[in-house]
Short mmCIF file of C-alpha atoms and ligand atoms in Angstrom, two decimals:
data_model
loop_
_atom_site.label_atom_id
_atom_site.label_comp_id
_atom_site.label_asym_id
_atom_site.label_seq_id
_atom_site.Cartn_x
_atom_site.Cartn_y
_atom_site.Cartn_z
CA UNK A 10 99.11 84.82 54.63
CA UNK A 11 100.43 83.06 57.95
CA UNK A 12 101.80 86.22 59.96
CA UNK A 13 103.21 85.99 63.45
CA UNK A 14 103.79 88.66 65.91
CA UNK A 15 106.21 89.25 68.34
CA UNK A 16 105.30 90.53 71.61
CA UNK A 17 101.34 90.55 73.31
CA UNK A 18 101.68 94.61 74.22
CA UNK A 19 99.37 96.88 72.72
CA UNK A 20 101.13 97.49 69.70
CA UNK A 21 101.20 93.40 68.92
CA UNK A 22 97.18 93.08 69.58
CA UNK A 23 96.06 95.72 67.90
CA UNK A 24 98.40 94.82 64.59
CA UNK A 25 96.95 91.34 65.19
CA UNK A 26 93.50 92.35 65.22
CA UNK A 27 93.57 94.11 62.06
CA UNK A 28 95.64 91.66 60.11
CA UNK A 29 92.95 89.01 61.10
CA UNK A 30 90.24 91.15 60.46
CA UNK A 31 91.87 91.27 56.48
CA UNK A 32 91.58 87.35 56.16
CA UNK A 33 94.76 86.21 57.57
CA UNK A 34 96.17 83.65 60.35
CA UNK A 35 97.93 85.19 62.89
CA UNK A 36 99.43 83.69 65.90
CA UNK A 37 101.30 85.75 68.37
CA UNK A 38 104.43 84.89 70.86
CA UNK A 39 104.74 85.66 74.32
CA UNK A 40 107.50 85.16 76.29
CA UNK A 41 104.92 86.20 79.71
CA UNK A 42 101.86 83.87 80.76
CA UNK A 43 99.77 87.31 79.95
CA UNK A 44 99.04 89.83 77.84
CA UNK A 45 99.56 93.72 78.26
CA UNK A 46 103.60 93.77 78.03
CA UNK A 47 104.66 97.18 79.51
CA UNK A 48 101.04 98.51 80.72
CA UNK A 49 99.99 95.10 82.46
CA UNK A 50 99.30 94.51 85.60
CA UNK A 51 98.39 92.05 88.91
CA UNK A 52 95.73 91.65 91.39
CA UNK A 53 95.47 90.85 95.41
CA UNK A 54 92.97 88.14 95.83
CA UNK A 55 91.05 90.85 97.46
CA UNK A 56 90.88 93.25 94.98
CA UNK A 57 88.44 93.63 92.15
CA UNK A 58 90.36 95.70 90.00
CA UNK A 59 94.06 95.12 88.87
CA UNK A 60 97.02 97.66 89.58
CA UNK A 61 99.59 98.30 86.86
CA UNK A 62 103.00 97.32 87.03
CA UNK A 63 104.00 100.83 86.00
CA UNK A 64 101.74 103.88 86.70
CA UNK A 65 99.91 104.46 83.58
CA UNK A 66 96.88 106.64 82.35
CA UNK A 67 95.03 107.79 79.80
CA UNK A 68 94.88 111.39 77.42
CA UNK A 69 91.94 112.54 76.14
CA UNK A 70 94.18 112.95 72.99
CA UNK A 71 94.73 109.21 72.87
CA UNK A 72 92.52 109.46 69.44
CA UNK A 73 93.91 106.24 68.35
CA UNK A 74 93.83 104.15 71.64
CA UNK A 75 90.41 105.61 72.74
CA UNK A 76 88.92 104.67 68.92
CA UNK A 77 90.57 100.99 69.38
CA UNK A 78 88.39 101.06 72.42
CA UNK A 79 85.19 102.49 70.65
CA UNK A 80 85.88 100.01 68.04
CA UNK A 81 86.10 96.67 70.44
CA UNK A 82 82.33 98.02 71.85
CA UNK A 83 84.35 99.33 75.33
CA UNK A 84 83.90 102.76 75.40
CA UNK A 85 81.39 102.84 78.31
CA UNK A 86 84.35 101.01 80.16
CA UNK A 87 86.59 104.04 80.03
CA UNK A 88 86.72 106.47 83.08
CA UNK A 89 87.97 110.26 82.77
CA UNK A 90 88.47 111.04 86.92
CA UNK A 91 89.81 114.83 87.56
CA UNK A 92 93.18 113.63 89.51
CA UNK A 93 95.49 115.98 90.61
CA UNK A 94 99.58 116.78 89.68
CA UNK A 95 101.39 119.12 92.26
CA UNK A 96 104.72 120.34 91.83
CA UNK A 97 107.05 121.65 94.56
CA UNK A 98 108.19 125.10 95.64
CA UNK A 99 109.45 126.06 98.73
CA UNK A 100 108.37 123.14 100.95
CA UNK A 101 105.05 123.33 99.87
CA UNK A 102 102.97 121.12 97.36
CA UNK A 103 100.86 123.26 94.26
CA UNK A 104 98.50 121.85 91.65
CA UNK A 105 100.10 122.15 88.30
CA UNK A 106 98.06 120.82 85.69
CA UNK A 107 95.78 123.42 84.07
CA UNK A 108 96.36 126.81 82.97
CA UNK A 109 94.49 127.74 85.66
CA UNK A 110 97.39 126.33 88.20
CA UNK A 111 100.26 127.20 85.99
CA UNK A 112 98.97 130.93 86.53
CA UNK A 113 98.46 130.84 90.10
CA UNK A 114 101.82 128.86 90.75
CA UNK A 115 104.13 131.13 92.73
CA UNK A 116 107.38 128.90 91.98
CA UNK A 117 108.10 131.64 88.87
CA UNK A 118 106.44 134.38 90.54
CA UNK A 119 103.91 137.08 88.63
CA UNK A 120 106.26 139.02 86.21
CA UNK A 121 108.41 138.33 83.00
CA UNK A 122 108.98 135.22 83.88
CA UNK A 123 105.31 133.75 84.32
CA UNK A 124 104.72 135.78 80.05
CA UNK A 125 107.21 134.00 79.14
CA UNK A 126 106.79 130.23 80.48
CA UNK A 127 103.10 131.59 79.45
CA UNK A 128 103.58 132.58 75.53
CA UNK A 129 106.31 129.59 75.21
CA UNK A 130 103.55 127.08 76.42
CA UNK A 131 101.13 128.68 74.20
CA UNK A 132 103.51 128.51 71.23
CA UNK A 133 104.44 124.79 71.50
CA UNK A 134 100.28 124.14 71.62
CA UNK A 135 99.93 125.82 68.62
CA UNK A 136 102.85 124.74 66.52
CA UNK A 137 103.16 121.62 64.62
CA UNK A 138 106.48 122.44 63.31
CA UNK A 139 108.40 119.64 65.23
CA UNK A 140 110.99 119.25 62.45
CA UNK A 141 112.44 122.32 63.16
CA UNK A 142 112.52 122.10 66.98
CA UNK A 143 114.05 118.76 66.71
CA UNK A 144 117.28 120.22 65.49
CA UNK A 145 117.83 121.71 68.72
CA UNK A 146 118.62 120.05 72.06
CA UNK A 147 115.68 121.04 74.69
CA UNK A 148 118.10 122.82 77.52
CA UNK A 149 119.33 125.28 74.71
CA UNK A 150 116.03 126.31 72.92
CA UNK A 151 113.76 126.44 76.51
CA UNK A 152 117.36 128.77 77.88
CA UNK A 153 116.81 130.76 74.45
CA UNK A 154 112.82 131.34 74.60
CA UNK A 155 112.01 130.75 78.18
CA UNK A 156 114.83 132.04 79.83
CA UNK A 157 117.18 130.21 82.01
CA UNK A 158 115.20 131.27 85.21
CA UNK A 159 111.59 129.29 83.58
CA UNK A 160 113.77 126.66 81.89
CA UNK A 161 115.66 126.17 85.66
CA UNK A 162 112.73 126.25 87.71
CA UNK A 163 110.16 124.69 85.11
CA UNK A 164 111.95 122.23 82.40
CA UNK A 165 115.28 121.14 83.90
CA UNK A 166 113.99 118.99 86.37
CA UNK A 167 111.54 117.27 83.99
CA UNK A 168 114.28 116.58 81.52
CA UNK A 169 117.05 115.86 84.43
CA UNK A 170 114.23 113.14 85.86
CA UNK A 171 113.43 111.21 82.79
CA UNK A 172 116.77 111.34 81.40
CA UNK A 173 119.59 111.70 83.82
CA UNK A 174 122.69 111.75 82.00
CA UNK A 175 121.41 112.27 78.81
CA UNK A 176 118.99 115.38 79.90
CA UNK A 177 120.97 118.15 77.71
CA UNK A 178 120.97 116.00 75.10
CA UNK A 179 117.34 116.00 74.45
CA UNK A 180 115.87 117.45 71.25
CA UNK A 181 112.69 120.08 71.62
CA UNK A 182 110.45 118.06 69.68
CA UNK A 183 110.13 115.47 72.33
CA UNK A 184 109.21 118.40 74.54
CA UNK A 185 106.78 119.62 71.63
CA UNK A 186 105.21 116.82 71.63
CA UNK A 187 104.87 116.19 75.77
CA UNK A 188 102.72 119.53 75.68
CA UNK A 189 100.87 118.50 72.49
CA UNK A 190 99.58 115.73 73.01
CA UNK A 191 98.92 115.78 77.47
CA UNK A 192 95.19 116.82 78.94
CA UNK A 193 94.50 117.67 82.41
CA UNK A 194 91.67 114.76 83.01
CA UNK A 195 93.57 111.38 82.96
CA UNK A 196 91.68 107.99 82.07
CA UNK A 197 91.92 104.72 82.74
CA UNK A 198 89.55 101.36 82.84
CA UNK A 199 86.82 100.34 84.74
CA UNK A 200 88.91 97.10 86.41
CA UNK A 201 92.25 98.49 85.61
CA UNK A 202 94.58 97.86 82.00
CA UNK A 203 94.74 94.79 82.73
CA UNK A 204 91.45 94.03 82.27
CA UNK A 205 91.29 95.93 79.20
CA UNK A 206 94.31 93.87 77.84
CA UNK A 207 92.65 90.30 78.81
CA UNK A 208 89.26 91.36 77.13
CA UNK A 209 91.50 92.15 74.04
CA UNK A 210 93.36 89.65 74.05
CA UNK A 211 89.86 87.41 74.96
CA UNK A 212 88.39 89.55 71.35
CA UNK A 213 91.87 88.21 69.39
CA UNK A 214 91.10 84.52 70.42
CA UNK A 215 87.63 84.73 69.20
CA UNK A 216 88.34 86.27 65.89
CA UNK A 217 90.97 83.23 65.32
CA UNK A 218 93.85 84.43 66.33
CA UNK A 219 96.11 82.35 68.29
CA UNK A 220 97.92 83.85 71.43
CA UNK A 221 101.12 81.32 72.63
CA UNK A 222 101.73 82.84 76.02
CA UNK A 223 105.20 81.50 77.76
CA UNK A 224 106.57 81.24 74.21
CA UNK A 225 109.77 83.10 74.29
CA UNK A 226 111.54 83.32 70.32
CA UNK A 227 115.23 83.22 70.53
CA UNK A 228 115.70 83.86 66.95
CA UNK A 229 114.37 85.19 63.63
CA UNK A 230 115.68 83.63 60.25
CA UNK A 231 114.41 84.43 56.29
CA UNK A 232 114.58 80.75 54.38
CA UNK A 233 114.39 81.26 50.66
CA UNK A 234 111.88 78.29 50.37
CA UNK A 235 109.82 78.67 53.48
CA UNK A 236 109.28 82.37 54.52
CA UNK A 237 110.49 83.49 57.85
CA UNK A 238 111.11 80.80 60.49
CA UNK A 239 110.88 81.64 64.10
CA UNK A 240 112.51 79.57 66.51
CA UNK A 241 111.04 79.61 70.52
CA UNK A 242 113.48 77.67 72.32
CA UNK A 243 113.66 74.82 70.03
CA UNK A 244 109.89 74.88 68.68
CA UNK A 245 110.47 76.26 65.00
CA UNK A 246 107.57 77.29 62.70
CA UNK A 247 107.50 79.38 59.54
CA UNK A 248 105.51 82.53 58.18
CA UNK A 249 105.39 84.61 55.20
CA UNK A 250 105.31 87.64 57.45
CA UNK A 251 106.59 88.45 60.75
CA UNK A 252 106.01 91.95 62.92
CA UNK A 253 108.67 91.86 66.17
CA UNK A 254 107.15 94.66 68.94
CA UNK A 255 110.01 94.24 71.78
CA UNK A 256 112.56 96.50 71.96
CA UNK A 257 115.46 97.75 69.49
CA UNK A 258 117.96 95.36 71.38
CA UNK A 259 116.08 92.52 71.50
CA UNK A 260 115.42 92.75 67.65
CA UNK A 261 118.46 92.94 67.34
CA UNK A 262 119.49 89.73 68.86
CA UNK A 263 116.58 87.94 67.68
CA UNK A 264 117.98 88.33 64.29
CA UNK A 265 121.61 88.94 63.62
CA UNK A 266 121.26 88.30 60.04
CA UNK A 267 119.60 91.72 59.32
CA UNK A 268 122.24 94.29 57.35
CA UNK A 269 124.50 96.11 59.35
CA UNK A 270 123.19 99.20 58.73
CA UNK A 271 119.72 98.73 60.25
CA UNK A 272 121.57 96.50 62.84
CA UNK A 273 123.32 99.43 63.89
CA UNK A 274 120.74 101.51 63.43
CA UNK A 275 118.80 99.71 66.09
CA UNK A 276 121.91 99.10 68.58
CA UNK A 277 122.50 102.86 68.60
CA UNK A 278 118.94 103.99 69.92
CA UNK A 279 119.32 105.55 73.22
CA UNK A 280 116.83 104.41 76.27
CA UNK A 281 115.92 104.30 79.81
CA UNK A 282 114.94 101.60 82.01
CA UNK A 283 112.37 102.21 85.38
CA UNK A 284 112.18 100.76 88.83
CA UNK A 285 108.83 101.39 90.18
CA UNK A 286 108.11 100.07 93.34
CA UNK A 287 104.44 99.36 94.02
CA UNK A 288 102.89 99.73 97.94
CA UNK A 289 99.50 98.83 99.48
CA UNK A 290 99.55 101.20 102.31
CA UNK A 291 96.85 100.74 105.39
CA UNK A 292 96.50 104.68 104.92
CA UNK A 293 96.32 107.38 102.52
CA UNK A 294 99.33 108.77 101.87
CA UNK A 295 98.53 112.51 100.35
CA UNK A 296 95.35 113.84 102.88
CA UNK A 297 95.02 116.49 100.35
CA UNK A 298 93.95 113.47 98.01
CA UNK A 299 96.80 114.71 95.56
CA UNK A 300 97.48 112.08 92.37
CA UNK A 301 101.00 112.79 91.25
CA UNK A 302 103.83 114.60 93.17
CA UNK A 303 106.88 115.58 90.46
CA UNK A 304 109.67 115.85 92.67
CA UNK A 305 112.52 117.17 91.02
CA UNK A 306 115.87 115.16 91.32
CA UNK A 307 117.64 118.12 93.27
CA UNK A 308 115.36 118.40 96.51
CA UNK A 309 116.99 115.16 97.52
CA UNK A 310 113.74 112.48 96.97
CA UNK A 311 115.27 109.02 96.09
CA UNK A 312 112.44 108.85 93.48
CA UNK A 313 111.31 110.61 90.71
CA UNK A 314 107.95 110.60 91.05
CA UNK A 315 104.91 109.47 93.67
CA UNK A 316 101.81 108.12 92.16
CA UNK A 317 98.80 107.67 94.97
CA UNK A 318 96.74 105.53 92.76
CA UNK A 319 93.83 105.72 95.14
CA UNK A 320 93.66 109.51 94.81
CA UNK A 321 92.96 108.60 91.00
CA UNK A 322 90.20 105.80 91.59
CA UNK A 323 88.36 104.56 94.62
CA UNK A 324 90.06 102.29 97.11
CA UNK A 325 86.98 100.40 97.49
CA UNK A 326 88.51 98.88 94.04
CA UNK A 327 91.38 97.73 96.47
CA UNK A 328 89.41 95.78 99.36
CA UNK A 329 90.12 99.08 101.30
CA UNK A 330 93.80 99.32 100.62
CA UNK A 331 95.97 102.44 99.23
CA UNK A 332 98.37 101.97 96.23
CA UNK A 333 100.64 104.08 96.24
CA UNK A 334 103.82 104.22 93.24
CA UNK A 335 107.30 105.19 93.52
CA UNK A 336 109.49 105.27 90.94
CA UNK A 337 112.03 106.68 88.41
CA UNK A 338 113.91 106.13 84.75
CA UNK A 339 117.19 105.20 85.32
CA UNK A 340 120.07 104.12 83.53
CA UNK A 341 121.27 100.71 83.01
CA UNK A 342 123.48 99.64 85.95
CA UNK A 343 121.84 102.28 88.55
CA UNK A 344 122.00 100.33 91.79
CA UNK A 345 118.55 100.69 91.79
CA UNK A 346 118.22 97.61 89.27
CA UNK A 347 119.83 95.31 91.80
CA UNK A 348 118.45 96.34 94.86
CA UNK A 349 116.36 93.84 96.76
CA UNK A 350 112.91 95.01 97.30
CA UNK A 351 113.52 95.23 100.71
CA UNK A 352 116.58 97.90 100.72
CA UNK A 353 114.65 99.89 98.24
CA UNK A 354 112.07 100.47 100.47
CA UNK A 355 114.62 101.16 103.43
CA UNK A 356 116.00 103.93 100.32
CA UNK A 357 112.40 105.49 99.58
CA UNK A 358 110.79 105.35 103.72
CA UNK A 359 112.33 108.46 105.15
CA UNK A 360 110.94 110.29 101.53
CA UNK A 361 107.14 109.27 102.50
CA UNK A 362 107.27 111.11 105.74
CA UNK A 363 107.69 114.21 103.85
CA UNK A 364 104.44 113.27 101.81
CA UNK A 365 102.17 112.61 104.95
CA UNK A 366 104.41 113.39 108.71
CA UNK A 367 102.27 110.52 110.69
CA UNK A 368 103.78 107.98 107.93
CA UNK A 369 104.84 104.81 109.72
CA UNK A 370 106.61 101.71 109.06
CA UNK A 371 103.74 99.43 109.65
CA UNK A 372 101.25 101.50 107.07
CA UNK A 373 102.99 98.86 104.58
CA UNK A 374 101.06 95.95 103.92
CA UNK A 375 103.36 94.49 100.75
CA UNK A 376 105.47 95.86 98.23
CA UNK A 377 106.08 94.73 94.70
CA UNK A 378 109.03 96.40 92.55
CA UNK A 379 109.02 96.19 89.03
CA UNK A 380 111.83 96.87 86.65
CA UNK A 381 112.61 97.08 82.89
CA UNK A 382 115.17 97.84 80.94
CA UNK A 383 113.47 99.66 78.33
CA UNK A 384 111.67 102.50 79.56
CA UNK A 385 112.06 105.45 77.89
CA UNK A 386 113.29 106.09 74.47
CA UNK A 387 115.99 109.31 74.60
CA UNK A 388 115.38 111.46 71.16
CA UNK A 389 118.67 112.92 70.54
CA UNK A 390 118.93 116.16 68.02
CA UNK A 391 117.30 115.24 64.40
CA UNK A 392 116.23 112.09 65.55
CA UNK A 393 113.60 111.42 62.76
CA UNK A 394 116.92 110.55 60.81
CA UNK A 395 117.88 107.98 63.17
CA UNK A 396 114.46 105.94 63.25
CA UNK A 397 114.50 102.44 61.83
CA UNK A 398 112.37 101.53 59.19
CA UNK A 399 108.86 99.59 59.76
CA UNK A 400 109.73 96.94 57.08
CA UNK A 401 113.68 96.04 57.91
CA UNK A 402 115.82 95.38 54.97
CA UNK A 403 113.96 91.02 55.04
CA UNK A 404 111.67 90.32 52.84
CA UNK A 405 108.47 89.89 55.41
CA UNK A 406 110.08 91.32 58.49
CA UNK A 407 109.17 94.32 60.20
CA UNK A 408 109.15 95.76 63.76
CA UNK A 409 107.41 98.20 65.40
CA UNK A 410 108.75 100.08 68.95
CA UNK A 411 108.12 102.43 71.19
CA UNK A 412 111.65 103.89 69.86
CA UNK A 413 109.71 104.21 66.62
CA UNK A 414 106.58 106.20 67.79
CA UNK A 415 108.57 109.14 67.27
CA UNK A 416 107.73 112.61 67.32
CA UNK A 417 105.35 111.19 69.82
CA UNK A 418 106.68 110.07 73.49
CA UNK A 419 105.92 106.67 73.83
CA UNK A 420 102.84 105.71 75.13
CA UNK A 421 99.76 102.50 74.99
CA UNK A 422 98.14 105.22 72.19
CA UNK A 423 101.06 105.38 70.14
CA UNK A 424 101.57 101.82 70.42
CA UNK A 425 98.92 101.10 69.14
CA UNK A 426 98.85 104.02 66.08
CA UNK A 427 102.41 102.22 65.06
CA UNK A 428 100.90 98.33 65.60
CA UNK A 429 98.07 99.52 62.99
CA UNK A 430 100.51 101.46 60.91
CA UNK A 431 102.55 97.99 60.64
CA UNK A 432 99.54 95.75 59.89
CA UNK A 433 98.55 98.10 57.11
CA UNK A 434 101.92 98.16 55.53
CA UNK A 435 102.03 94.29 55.93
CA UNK A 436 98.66 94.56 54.17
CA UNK A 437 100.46 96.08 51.12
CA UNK A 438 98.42 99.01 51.79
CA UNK A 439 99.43 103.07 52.05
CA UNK A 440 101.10 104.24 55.61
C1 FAD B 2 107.16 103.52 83.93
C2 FAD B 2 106.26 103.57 82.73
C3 FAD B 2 105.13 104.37 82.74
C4 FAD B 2 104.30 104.44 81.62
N1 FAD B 2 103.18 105.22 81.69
C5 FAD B 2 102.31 105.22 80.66
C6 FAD B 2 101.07 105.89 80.75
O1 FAD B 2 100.76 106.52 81.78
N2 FAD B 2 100.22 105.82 79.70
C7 FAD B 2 100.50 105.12 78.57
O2 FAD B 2 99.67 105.06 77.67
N3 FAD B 2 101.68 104.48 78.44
C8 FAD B 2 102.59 104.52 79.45
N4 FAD B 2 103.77 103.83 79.35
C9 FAD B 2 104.19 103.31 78.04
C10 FAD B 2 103.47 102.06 77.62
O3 FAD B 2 103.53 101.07 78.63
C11 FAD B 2 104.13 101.55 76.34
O4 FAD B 2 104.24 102.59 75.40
C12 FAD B 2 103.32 100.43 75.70
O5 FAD B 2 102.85 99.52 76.63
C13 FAD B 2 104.20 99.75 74.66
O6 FAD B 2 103.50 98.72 74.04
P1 FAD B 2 104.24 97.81 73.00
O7 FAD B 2 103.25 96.82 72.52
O8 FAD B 2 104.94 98.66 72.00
O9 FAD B 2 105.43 97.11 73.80
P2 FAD B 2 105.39 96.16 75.08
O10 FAD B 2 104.22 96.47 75.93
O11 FAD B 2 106.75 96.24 75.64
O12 FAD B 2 105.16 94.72 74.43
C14 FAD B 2 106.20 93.92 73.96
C15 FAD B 2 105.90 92.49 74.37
O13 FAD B 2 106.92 91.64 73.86
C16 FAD B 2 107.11 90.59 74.79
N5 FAD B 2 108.41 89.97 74.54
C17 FAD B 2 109.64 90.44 74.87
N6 FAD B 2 110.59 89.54 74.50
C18 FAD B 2 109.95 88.52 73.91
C19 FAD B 2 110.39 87.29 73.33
N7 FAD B 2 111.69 86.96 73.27
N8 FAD B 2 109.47 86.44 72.82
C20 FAD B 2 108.15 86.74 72.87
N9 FAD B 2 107.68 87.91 73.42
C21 FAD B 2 108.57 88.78 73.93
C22 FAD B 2 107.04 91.32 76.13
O14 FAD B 2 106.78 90.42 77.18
C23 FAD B 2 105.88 92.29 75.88
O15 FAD B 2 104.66 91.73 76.27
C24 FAD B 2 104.61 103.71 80.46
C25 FAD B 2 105.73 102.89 80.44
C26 FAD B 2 106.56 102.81 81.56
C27 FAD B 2 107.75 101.92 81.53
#
């Protein structure tokens, strides 16, 4: 079969590399000059290793990202540092990412409250009911089990942050599956994801398959006689079978021919976009070396969360310099979006002097600030209802999303699960 693919992000390359491992010729579409989609990333001249656009790490749960890896002969590339996640109570800054920390965390002090943020953690481990939990919205089952006091102190602000508007909307099996599938030591590759993605995408060429970065398709059309045709600003080519990886939207556009139901199906899918600004600092930020601050929305910060990248790997990496994140999910249309990078850092500078007091103007070295609309998929109550088929209602045409990952929060591991999950169905084989 000629197949094409949509999109060069995880889930593309790894449905690429099995569907020319089967025999077939695959060429994929890129509307950037690089691979890696969401979890890409740049480089400083002076850097060895690249920074991602958006935070991003690694689970030791990632079965299906970490076995692409052991697969491609990369595994000794793959690093497992022991970073640290604080969370705030009273002014002060506590580690919160073992059970260890979650006992000795004073924010929910050392009675009822701590058994029962305790046994509903422990529950949620064990369980792998998520159909039931998705028929409830998060905010009422935590208030039911937890108690308003945990679910307050504990949940709120996790659901508020990611979701804003839409946090008591939420189903608990998005919630299920944040605690299910999350491990305290976070990975990530030796040179950054970047380099992982150019090695993979270095592995696709090899094999045969044929990577047309800058190659932005406008739209998707079945022909009776000649397949699918693709059209990418005025270059138009044909395929038996086509696999689109951008978001629900996009699809959407892409092909307008598709029946209204899955059409609709696709426009209704909630999401979030990010801002993320990106700083080389000329100091460390955190001298406790902490990774990942959660600051909930209602202290104030103008972010959502701070990332010191450099408390995560070396900054010898960096030619000396400190990365340092700051970012949050926001809606469409949050000023954020069309802020310049300069008055976005004028927004977040008063919030880094609570981080480190001696924090100065002149620490910055450059910014970069990064945004996308899709984010975040938001799983609203029975949501494995509302998920839209891999194969769409054309003959040949299927798409695979982050929206579609589902129990699962999105993430490069479940990108690449659904990718697989695609090519195999493309294959004519079983899910
Ligand atoms: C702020 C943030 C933090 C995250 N943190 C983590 C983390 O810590 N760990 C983790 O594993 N994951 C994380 N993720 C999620 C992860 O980045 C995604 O789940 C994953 O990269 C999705 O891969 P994908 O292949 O499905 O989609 P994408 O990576 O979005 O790939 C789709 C590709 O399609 C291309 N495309 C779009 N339009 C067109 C067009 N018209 N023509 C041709 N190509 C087109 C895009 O350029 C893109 O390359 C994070 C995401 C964000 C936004």
């Amino acid at each position: 079969m000629r197949i094409a693919i949509i999109g060069a992000g995880f889930g593309g390359m790894a449905a690429a590399y099995d569907l020319r491992k089967a025999g077939h010729e695959v060429i994929i579409y890129e509307s950037a000059d690089y691979v890696g989609g969401l979890a890409s990333g740049f480089k400083e001249p002076h850097w060895d290793w690249s920074v991602e656009k958006f935070y991003h790490h690694w689970f030791q749960s990632d079965s299906s990202m970490l076995g692409l890896i052991e697969e491609l002969g990369l595994k000794d590339k793959v690093i497992f540092p022991r970073p640290y996640t604080v969370l705030l109570h009273d002014g002060k800054w506590y580690p919160f990412d073992s059970i260890v920390h979650a006992l000795l965390f004073p924010g929910l002090g050392f009675g009822l409250n701590k058994i029962r943020f305790g046994f509903v953690g422990l529950y949620l481990r064990l369980t792998n009911d998520w159909k039931t939990l998705e028929k409830f919205t998060a905010d009422e089952w935590m208030r039911k089990y937890a108690g308003s006091a945990v679910y307050e102190k504990m949940w709120k602000p996790l659901l508020v942050g990611k979701f804003g508007p839409f946090y008591k909307d939420v189903n608990m099996a998005w919630m299920w599956a944040r605690l299910k599938a999350r491990t305290t030591r976070l990975g990530t590759f030796e040179g950054g994801f970047q380099k992982f993605a150019d090695l993979f995408g270095e592995k696709l060429r090899e094999m045969g398959v044929e990577i047309r970065l800058g190659s932005s398709v406008k739209f998707i059309k079945r022909n009776q006689a000649q397949g699918i045709s693709i059209d990418a600003g005025g270059m138009v080519d044909s395929f038996d079978k086509v696999l689109v990886t951008t978001s629900p939207n996009l699809m959407a556009k892409f092909c307008p021919d598709l029946p209204e139901n899955y059409l609709k199906g696709l426009l209704n899918l909630k999401s979030m976009g990010a801002v993320v600004m990106v700083l080389s600092l000329k100091r460390q930020l955190s001298k406790e070396g902490y990774y990942w601050f959660n600051l909930p929305k209602e202290t104030g910060y103008p972010m959502l969360a701070l990332v010191e990248h450099t408390n995560f790997v070396s900054k010898e990496h960096f030619g000396g310099d400190y990365i340092v994140y700051a970012g949050d999910y926001l809606e469409l249309g949050h000023e954020y979006f069309s802020m310049s990078d300069e008055e976005l850092l004028e927004r977040f500078t008063p919030a880094f002097k609570k981080f480190n007091p001696e924090f100065e103007r002149n620490w910055v070295k450059k910014i970069w600030v990064n945004k996308t609309n899709y984010a975040q998929p938001v799983p609203l109550v029975n949501h494995s209802k509302n998920i839209p088929a891999i194969q769409t209602p054309i003959k040949g045409l299927y798409f695979a999303s982050m929206s579609q990952v589902y129990p699962w929060d999105r993430g490069t591991n479940f990108a690449v699960e659904i990718g697989r999950r695609a090519a195999r169905m493309m294959l004519g084989k079983h899910q």
